[in-house]
Amino acid sequence: MKRRDFLVSLPLSALAIQASRLSLSADDAAPVADVESIMDSPPLLQNPCEDSMNVIWAVKVPATGYVEFGETPELGQKAVTDHFGLNPYDDRFLQTRITGLAPGKTYFYRTVTVPVDFQNAYNIKPGEAVFSRVYRFQTPTTAASTATFSVINDTHQNASALAKLMPKLAELQADYTVWNGDLINDYYTDEQVITNIARPADAAFAAEKPLLFVRGNHDYRGPWCRNLPRLLTPWCHADLKYRNLGYNFAFRQGPLAIIGLDTGEDKPDAHPVFSGMVQYEHNMHRQAEWLEETLKRPDIASAPSIVAICHIPLYDPRPNANPGTTLEGYAAYSGLGLKLWEPILGKARVPVVISAHQHSYRFSEPGEGRSWAQLVGGGPDGKDDARNAPTIIHGQADGNKLVITVHNVANDNVRGTFEFPPRNV
């Protein structure tokens, strides 16, 4: 998809100026700019809830913005998220949360970007608004009869892999896309994340199907990684004691609940490479408390099917697999995650944990003290090996069963299909 296909430029109307609370004459306005010099990505839907949805998009110039939405393509409503009384203003990313929505309903929306020449506190010149095309999305609902999801992982800013994955995602048309960690090798620049996450292979992959982000060990690396919430918005936890567990999530769509867990880095906190700047282990202990409480939530506990998704596997069948708990080497699986989370997942009868990290497709049946199966997706690593080809793990739940199919996108074949009965809750 070419970027020109999803961007449309329209003049800023007097009504839009009023809605933006800007009252400047035409003589005060900044010069009109070409649309491609202002917008740098299609929108990404994130943090889907029954009554709200996040919308985030990339820009090339300092700008403010908001979202127009409605139950028809004519829209008619406006959402703008202020920060302590200040409307958004940023030179790379804008975001707004649409609230007051109804469960299981289709909404139409478009982003509105207004470039701003902010010369000083009393000399602020807005330019002409730029509108995206009109998209649509559907809010989650427990009343849905089916639910689908597609998981990709370990893309590591690999352009070739992204070019194969995006068309297959478009073909599968899952309700939700889960990006299960290691999106980038090491985070350094805005442009790096925009090219590889906001518009991978120039695809508007999350403009109508929400993105669920699960953090991987590489997503903790590089000086820019602390800016990640500018593009990938953390979940807002109702309980303030979990407010720092930004990328843990749990939500329900029809017969399916999806749980997102964060396995942190692939080495212990005491490893010298971290220079004392991390506390992943503390974070994982807090997640255990959060996970136990979350799996008791009425909407989650009553789900016929549950999948847990984390980047580093919680199990590896190889006898010498590294659990990541020593200073030697790096984790093949998360020994700490297994210790902390396995009893909780087992008690809740979660049937499968979907992971990544190993760049090699693997399925392990329940056993050896585990009541759940471990499914690991493949990923590109430069080896000429079919096991290392990028995969899409596609799941579909209908209340009677959960069926998971693993697609090898390198040659478009199916690596495996697995069926799980309902939890009989």
PDB file of N, CA and C in Angstrom, residues 34 198 282:
ATOM      1  N   ASP A  34       2.184  20.204   1.863  1.00  0.00           N
ATOM      2  CA  ASP A  34       1.775  18.985   1.192  1.00  0.00           C
ATOM      3  C   ASP A  34       1.520  17.899   2.225  1.00  0.00           C
ATOM      4  N   ALA A 198       5.275   1.637  12.843  1.00  0.00           N
ATOM      5  CA  ALA A 198       4.081   2.416  12.506  1.00  0.00           C
ATOM      6  C   ALA A 198       3.599   2.151  11.083  1.00  0.00           C
ATOM      7  N   HIS A 282      12.010  -7.863  39.659  1.00  0.00           N
ATOM      8  CA  HIS A 282      10.971  -7.252  40.499  1.00  0.00           C
ATOM      9  C   HIS A 282       9.673  -7.118  39.708  1.00  0.00           C
TER      10      HIS A 282
END
